[in-house]
PDB file of C-alpha atoms and ligand atoms in Angstrom:
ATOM      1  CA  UNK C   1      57.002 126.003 131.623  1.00  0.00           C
ATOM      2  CA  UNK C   2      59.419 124.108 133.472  1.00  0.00           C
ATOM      3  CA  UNK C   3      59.285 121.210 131.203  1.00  0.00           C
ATOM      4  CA  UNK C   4      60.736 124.341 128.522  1.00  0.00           C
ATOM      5  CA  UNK C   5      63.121 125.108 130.713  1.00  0.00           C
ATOM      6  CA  UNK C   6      64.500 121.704 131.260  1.00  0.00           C
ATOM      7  CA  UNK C   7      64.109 121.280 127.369  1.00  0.00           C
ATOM      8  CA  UNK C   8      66.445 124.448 126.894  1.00  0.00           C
ATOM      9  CA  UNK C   9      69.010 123.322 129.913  1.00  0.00           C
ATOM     10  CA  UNK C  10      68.633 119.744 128.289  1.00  0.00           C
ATOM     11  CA  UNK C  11      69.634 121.917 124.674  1.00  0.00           C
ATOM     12  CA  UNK C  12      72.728 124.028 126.631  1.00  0.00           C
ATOM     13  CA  UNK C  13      74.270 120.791 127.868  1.00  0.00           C
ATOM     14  CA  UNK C  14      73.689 118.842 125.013  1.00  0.00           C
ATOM     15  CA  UNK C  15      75.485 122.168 123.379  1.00  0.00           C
ATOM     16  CA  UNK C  16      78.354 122.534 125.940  1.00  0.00           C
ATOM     17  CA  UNK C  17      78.658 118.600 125.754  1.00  0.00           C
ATOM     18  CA  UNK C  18      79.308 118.791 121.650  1.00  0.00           C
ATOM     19  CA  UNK C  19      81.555 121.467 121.911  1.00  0.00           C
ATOM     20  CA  UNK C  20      83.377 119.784 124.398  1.00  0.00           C
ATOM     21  CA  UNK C  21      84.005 116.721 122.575  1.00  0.00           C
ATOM     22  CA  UNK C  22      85.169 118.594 119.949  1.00  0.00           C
ATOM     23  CA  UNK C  23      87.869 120.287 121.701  1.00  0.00           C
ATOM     24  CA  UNK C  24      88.964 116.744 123.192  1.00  0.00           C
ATOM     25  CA  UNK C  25      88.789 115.412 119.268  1.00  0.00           C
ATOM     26  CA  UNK C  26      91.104 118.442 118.544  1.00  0.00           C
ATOM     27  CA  UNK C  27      93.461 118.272 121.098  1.00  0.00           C
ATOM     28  CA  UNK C  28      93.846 114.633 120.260  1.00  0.00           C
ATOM     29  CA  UNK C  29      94.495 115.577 116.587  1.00  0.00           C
ATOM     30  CA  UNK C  30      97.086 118.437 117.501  1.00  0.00           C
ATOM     31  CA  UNK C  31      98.780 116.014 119.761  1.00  0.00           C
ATOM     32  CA  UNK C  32      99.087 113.459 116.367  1.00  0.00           C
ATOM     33  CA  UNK C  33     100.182 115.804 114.704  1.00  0.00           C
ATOM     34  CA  UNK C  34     103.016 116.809 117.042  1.00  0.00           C
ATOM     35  CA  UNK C  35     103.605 113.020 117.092  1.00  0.00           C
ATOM     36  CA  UNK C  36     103.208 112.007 113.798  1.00  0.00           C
ATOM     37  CA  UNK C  37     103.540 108.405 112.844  1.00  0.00           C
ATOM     38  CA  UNK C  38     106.710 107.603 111.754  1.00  0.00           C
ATOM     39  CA  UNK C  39     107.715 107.474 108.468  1.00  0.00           C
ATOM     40  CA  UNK C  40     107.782 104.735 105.999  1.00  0.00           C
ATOM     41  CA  UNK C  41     110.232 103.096 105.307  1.00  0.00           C
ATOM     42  CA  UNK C  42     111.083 100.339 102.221  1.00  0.00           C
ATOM     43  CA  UNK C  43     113.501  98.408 102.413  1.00  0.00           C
ATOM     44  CA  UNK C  44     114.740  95.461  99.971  1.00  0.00           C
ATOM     45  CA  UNK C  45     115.663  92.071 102.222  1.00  0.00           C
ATOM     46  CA  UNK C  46     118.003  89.832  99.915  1.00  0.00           C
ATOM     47  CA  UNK C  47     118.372  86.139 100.619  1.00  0.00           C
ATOM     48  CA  UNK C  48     121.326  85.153  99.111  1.00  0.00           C
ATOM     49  CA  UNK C  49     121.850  82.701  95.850  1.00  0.00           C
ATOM     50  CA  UNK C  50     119.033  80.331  95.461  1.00  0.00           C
ATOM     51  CA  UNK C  51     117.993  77.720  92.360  1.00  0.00           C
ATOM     52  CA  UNK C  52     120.879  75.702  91.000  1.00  0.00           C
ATOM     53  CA  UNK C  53     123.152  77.822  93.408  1.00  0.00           C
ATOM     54  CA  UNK C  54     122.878  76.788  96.649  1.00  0.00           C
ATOM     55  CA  UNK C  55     126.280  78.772  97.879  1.00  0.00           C
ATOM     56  CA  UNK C  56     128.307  77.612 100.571  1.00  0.00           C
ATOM     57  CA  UNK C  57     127.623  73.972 102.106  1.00  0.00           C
ATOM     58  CA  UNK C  58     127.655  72.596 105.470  1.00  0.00           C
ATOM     59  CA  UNK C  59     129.764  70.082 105.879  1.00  0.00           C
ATOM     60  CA  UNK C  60     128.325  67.918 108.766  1.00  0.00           C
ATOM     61  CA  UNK C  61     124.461  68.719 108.014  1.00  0.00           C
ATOM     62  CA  UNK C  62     124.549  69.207 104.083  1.00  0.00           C
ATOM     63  CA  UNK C  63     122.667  72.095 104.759  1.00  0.00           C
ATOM     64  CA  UNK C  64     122.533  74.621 101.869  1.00  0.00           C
ATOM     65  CA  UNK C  65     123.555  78.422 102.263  1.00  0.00           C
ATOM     66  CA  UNK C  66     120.435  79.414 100.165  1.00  0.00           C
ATOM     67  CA  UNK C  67     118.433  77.805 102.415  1.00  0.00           C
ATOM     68  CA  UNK C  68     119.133  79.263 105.592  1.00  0.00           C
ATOM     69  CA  UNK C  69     119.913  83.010 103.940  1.00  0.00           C
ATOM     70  CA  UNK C  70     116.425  82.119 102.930  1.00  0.00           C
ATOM     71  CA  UNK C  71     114.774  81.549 106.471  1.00  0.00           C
ATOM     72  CA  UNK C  72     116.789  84.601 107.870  1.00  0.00           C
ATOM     73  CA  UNK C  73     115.370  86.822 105.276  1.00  0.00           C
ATOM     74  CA  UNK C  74     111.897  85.332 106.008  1.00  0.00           C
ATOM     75  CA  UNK C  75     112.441  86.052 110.139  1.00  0.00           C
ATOM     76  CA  UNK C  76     113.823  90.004 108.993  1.00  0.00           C
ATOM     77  CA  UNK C  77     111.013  90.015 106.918  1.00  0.00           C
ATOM     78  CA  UNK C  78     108.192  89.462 109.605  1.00  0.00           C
ATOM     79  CA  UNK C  79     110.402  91.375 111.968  1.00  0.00           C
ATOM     80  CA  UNK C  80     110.275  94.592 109.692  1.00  0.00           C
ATOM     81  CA  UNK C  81     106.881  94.276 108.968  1.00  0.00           C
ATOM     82  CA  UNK C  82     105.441  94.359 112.071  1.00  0.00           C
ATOM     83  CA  UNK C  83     107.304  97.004 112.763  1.00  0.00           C
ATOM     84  CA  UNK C  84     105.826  98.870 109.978  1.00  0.00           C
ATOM     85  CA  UNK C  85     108.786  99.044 107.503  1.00  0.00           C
ATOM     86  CA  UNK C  86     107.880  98.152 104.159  1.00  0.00           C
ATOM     87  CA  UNK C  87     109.691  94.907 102.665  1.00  0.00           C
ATOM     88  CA  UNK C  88     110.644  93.695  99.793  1.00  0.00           C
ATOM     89  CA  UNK C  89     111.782  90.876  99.131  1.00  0.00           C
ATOM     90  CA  UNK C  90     114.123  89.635  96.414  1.00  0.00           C
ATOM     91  CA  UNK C  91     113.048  86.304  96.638  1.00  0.00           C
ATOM     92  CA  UNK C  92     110.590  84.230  99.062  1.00  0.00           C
ATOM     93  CA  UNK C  93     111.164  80.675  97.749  1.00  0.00           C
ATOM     94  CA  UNK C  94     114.267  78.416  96.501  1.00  0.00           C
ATOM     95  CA  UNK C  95     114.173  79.379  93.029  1.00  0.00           C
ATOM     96  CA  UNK C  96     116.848  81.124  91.659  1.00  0.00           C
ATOM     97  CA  UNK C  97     116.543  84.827  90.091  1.00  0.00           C
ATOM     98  CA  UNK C  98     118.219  84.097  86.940  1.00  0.00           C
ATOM     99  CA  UNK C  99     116.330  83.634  83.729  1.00  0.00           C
ATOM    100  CA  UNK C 100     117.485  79.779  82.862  1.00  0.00           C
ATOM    101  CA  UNK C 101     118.150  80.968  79.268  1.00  0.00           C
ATOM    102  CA  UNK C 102     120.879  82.990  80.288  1.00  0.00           C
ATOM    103  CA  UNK C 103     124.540  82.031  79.280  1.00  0.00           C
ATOM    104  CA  UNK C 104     125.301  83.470  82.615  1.00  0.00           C
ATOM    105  CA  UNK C 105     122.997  82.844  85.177  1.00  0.00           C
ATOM    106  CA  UNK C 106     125.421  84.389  88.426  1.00  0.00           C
ATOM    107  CA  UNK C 107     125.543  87.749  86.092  1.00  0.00           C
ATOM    108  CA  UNK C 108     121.715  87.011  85.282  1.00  0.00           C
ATOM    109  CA  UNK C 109     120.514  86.733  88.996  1.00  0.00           C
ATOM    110  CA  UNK C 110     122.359  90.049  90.018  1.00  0.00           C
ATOM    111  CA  UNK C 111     121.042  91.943  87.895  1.00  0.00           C
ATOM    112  CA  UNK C 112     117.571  90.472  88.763  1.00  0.00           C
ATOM    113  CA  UNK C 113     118.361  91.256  92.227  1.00  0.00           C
ATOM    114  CA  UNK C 114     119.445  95.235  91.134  1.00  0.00           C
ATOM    115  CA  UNK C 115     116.487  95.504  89.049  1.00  0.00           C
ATOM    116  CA  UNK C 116     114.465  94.833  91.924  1.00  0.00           C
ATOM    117  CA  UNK C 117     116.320  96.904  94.313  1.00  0.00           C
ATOM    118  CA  UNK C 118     115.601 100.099  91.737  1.00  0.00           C
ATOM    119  CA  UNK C 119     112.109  98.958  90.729  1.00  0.00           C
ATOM    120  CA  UNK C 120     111.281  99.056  94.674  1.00  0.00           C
ATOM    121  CA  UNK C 121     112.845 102.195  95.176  1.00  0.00           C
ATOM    122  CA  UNK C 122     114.585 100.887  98.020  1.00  0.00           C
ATOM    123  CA  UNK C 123     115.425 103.291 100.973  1.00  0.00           C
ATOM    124  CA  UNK C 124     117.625 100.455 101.861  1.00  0.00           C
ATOM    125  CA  UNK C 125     118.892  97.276 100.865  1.00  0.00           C
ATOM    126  CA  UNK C 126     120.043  94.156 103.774  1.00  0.00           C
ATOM    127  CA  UNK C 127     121.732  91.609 101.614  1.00  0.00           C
ATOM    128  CA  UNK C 128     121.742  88.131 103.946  1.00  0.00           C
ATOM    129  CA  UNK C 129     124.582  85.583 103.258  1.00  0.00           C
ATOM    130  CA  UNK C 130     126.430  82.533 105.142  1.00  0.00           C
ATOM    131  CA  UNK C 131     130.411  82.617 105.175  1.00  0.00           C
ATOM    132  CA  UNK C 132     132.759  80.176 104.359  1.00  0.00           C
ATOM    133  CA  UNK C 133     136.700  79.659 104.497  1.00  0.00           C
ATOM    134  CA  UNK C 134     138.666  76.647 104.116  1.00  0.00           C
ATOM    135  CA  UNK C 135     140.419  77.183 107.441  1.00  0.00           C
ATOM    136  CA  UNK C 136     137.558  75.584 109.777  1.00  0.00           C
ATOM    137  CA  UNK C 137     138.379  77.559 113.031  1.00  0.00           C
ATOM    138  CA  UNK C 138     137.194  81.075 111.154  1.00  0.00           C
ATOM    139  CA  UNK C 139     134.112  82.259 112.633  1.00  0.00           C
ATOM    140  CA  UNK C 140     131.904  85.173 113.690  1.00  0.00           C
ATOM    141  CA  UNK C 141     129.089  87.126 112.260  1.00  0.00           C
ATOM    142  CA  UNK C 142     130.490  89.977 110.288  1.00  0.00           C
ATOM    143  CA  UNK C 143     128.634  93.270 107.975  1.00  0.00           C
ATOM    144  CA  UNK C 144     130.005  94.467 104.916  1.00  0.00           C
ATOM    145  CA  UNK C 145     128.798  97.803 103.187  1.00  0.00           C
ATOM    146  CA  UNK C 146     130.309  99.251  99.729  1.00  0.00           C
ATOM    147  CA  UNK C 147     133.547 101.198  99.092  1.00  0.00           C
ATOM    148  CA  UNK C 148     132.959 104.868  99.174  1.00  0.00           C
ATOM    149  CA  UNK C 149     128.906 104.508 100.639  1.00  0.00           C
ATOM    150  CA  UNK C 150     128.946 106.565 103.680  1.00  0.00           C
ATOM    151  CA  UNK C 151     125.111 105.779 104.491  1.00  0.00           C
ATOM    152  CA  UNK C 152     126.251 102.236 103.769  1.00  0.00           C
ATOM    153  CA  UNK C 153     128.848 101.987 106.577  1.00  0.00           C
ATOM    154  CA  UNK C 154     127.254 103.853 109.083  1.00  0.00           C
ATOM    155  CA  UNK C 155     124.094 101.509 108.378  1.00  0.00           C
ATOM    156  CA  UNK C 156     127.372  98.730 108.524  1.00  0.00           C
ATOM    157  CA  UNK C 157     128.347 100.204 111.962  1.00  0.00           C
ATOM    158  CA  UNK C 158     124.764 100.421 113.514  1.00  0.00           C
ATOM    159  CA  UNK C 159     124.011  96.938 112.956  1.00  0.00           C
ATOM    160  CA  UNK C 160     127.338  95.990 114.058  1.00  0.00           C
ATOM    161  CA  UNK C 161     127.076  97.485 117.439  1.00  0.00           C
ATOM    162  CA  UNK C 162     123.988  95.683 117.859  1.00  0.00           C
ATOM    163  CA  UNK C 163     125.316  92.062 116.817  1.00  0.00           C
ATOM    164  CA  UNK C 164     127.597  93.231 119.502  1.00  0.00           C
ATOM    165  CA  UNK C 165     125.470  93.753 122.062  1.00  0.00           C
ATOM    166  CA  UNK C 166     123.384  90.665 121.682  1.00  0.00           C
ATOM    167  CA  UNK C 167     125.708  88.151 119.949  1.00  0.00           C
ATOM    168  CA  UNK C 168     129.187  86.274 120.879  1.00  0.00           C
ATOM    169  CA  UNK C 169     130.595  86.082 118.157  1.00  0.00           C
ATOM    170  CA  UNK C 170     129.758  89.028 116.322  1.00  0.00           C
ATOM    171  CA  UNK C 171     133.168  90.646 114.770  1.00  0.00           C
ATOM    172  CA  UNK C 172     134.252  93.669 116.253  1.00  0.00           C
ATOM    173  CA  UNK C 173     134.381  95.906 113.003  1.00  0.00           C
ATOM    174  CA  UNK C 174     132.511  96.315 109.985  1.00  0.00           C
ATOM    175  CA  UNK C 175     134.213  96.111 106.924  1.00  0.00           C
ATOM    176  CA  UNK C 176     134.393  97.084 102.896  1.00  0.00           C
ATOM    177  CA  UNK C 177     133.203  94.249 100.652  1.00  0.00           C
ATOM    178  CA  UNK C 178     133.251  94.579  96.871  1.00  0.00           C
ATOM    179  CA  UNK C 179     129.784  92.569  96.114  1.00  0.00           C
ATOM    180  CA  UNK C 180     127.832  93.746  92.820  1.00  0.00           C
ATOM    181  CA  UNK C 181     124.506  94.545  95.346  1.00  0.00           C
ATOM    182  CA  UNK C 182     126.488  96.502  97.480  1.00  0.00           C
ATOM    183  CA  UNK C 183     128.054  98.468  94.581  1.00  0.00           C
ATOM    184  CA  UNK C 184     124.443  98.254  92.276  1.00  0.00           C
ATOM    185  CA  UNK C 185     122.945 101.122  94.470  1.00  0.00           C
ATOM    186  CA  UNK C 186     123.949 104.336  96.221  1.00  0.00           C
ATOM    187  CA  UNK C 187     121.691 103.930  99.274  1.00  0.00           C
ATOM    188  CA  UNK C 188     122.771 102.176 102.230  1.00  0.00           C
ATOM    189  CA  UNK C 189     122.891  98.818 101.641  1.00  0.00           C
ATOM    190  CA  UNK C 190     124.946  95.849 103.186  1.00  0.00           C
ATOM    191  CA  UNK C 191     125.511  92.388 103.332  1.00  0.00           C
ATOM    192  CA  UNK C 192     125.823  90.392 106.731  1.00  0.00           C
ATOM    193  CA  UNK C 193     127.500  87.168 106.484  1.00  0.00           C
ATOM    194  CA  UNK C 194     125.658  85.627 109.601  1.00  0.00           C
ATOM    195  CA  UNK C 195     128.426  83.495 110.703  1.00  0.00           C
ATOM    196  CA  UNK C 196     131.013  80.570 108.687  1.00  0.00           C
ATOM    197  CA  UNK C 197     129.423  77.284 107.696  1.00  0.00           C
ATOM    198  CA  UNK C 198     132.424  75.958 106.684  1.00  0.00           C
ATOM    199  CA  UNK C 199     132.731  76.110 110.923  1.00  0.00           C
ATOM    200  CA  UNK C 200     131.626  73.157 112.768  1.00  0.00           C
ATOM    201  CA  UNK C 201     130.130  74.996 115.653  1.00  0.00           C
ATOM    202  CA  UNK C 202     128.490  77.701 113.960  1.00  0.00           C
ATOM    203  CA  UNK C 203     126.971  75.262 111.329  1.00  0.00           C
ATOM    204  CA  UNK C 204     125.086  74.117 114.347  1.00  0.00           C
ATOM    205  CA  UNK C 205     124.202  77.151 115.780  1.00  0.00           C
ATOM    206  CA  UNK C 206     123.177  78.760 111.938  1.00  0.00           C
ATOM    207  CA  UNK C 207     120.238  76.501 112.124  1.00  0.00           C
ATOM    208  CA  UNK C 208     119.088  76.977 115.703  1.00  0.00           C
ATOM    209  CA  UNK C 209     115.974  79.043 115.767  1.00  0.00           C
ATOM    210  CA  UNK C 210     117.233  81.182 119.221  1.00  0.00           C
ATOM    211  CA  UNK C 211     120.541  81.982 116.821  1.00  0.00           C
ATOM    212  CA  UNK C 212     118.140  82.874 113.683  1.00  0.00           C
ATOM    213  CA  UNK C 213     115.892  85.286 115.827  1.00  0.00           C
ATOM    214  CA  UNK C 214     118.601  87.004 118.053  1.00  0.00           C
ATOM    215  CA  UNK C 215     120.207  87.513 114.599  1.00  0.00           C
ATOM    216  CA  UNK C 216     117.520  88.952 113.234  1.00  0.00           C
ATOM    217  CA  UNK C 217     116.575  91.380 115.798  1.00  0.00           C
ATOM    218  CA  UNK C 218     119.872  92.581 115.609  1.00  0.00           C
ATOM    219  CA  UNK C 219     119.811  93.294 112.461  1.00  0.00           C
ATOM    220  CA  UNK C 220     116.311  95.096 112.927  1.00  0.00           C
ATOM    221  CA  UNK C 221     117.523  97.367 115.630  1.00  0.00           C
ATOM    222  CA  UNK C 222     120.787  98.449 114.309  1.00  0.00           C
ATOM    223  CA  UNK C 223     118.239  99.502 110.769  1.00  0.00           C
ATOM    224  CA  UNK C 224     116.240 101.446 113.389  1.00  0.00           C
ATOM    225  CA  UNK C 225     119.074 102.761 115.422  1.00  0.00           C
ATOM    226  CA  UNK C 226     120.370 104.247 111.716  1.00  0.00           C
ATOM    227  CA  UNK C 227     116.976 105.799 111.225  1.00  0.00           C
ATOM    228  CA  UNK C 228     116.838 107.318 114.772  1.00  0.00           C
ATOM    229  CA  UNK C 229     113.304 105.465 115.476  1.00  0.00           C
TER     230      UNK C 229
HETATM  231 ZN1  LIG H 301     126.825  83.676  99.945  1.00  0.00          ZN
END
């Protein structure tokens, strides 16, 4: 009899227990939902040139623009990712986009680089470049967005008042460029020239990992300070 009766208590608890547990399981679940996971986002990372065009050229290193747009896509690629954006990337090697029977491979490669852009179905597009001027002593990191893209500048502005915050020689303002992959898509897209190779200094510092990553980040929070994450 009493062996029943623990049997039956045994049966309540086990009851009371499973019941429990599934109150915990849905309070969890209602609190997820509350907190859903963020959305996701893709966005289309452009490294610069590439193949026979190697862009701008640093005059003290020989380094190649379409190199180093190249290694900061690849940083703002990892970067994104692990924050759980979804990337893609317009190219992830040297080669060029163009097709190499095209008469004109710089008209070619762009609109490689647009078909891309609209075959992702970008949310948003982060074009990377190097600057150059013949007058040595120009320098600073500077964003760019299209002529009449309001998502564009204020994407221009966020990521400008993060190169700010974390970089010397970030330029104060962002400013209208008229580049064929800012002007190929109506989302927000611009194009960061990450500082002047034709510059002595910042040819240096373009190459040094610390410049690359703080770069980078930069770039990553002012795309997440435009989406509010
Ligand atoms: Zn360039």
């Amino acid at each position: 009899m009493f062996c029943l009766i623990l049997k039956k208590r045994v049966l309540v608890l086990s009851i009371v227990g499973l019941l429990l547990a599934v109150g915990i399981l849905a309070g969890v679940l209602a609190v997820k939902s509350v907190y859903s996971p963020k959305p996701t986002y893709t966005i289309v990372i452009d490294a610069g040139h590439g193949g026979e065009d190697g862009g701008a050229v640093g005059k003290t290193t020989n380094v190649k623009e379409s190199y180093l747009n190249l290694q900061y896509a690849l940083c703002l690629q990892k970067m994104c990712s692990d924050f759980g954006i979804n990337v893609v990337m317009t190219r992830s090697d040297m080669n060029g986009l163009y097709s190499n029977a095209a008469k004109n491979k710089k008209k070619s490669e762009m609109k490689k680089r647009e078909e891309i852009i609209k075959k992702a179905n970008a949310d948003m597009v982060i074009s990377i470049h190097m600057n150059s001027f013949p007058l040595r002593s120009s320098k600073g990191a500077q964003v760019f967005y299209g002529k009449g893209n309001k998502s564009g500048q204020f994407l221009a502005e966020s990521v400008t008042s993060m190169l700010s915050q974390n970089m010397d020689n970030a330029r104060e303002s962002a400013k209208v460029g008229d580049y064929y992959i800012l002007n190929c898509t109506k989302k927000p897209a611009i194009l960061v020239e990450c500082g002047f190779l034709s510059n002595p200094e910042e040819e240096k510092l373009l190459q040094s990992e610390e410049y690359i990553h703080s770069m980078c980040y930069s770039i990553m929070c002012g795309i997440l300070m435009y989406y509010e994450v």
